[in-house]
Coordinates of C-alpha atoms in Angstrom, one line a residue:
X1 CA 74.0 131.8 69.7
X2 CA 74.3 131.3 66.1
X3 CA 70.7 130.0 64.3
X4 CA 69.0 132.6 66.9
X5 CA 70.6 135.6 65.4
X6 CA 67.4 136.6 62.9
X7 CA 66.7 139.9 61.5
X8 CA 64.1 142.4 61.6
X9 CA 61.6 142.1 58.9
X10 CA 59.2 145.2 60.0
X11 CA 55.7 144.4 61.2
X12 CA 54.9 145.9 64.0
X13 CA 53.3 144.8 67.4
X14 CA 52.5 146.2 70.9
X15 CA 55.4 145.1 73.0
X16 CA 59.0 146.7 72.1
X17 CA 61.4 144.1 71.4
X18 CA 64.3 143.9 69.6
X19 CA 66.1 140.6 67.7
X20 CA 68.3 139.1 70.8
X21 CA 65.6 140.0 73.7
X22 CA 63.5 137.9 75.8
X23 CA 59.8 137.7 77.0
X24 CA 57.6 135.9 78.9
X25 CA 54.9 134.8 76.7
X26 CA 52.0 132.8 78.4
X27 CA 47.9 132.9 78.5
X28 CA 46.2 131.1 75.4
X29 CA 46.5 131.2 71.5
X30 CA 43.2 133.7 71.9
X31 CA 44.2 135.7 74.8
X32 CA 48.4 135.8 75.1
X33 CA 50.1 137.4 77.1
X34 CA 53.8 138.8 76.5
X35 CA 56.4 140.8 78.7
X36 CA 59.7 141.8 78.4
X37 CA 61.7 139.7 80.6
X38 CA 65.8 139.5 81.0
X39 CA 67.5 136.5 79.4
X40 CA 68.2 133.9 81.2
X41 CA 66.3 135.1 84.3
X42 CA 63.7 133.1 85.8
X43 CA 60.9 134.7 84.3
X44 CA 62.0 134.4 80.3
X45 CA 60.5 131.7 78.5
X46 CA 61.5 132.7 74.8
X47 CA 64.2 134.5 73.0
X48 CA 62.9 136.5 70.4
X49 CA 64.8 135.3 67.0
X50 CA 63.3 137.5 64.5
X51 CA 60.6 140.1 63.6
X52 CA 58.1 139.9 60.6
X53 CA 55.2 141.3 59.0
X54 CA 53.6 138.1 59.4
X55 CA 54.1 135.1 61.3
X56 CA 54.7 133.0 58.0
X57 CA 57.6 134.4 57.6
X58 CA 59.4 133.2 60.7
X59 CA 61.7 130.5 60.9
X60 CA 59.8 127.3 60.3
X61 CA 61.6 125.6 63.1
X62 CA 60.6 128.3 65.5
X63 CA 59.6 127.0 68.9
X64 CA 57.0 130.0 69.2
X65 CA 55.5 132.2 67.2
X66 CA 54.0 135.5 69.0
X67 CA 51.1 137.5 66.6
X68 CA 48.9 140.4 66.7
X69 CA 45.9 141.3 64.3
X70 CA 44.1 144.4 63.9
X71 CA 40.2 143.9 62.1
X72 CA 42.0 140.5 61.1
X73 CA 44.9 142.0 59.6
X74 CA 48.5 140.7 60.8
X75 CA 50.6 143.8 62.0
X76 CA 53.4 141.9 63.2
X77 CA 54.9 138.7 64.4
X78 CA 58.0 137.7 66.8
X79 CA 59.7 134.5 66.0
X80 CA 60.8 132.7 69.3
X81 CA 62.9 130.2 70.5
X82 CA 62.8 128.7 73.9
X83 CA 65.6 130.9 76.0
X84 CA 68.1 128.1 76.1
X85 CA 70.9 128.5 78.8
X86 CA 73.8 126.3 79.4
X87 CA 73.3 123.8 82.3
X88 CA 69.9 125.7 83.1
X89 CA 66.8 123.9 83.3
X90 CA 63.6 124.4 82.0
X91 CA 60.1 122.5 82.3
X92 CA 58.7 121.6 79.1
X93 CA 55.1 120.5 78.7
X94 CA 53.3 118.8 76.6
X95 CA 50.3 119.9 75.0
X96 CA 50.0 124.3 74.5
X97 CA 51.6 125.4 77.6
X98 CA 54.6 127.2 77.4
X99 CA 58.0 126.1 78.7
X100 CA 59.1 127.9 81.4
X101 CA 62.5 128.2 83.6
X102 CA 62.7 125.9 86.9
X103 CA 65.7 125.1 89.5
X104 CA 66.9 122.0 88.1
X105 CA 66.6 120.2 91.8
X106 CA 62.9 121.5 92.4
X107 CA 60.9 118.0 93.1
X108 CA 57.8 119.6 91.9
X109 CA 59.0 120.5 88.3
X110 CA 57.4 118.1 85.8
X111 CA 59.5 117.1 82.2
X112 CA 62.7 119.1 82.7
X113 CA 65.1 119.1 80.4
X114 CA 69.0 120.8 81.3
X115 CA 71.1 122.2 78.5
X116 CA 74.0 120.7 78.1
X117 CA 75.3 121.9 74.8
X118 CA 74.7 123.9 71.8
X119 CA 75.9 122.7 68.5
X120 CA 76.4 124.6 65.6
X121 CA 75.9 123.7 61.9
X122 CA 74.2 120.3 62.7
X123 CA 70.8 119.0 62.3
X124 CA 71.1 115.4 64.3
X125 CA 71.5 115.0 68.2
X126 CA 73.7 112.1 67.7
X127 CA 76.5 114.4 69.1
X128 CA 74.4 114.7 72.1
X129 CA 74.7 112.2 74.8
X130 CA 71.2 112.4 75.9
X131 CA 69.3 113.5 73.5
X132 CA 67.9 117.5 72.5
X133 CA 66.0 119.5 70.4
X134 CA 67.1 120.0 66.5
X135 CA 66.1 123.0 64.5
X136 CA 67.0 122.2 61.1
X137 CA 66.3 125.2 58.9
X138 CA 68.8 127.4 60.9
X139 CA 70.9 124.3 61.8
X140 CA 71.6 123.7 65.4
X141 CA 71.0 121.6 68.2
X142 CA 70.5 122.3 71.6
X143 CA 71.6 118.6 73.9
X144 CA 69.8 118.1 76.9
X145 CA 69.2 115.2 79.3
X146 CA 66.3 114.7 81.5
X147 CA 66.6 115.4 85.2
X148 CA 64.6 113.3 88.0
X149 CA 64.5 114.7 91.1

């Protein structure tokens, strides 16, 4: 999708990703936890939009950023975006949990949103019917409507 096609600054961290792949990130801002995961698939939470030296030079409207030190030096950083998928559904929290991937009809899902459109080269979800998620540095949109179950 265009806005999540970011390059590869260098940097260098444990898990071996490349620009277009997903993960599963979870576990706290101290102690994360990242795995390689297949897009789309119910265990990706991210998309991983870019690579860097350090995190401060991701995207600024990057959903995620994923970081790892050395003696408190930065060695690398993934920029991520939540792994969108059209008509999927995912649950996202509030607070510092991570979004993750949910059945759109499962009762026990809390705060899901499903995709139903991507739009290119706009900043505004007034071409959404429901409402989304802007990210205006790359420009795009991602519509989504809340599902009840």
């Amino acid at each position: 999708m265009a806005g999540q096609q970011g390059i590869d600054q260098g940097g260098a961290t444990d898990i071996d990703v490349t620009v277009g792949d997903c993960v599963t990130l979870g576990g706290t801002m101290s102690a994360a936890t990242i795995d390689e995961a297949v897009c789309g698939s119910p265990e990706s939470n991210y998309r991983v939009i870019a690579k860097a030296e350090q995190n401060t030079q991701c995207p600024t409207d990057a959903d995620q950023v994923y970081y790892e030190t050395l003696n408190g030096t930065e060695q690398g950083a993934l920029c991520l975006d939540i792994d969108w998928v059209l008509d999927g559904c995912m649950s996202i929290p509030t607070g510092t949990d991570d979004p993750h991937r949910v059945d759109c009809t499962d009762p026990a899902a809390t705060n899901v949103e499903r995709v139903t459109a991507i739009l290119e080269d706009t900043t505004d979800v007034a071409g959404c019917s429901d409402g989304g998620y802007t990210y205006p540095e790359r420009r795009f949109t991602v519509c989504t409507e809340s599902v009840t179950t």
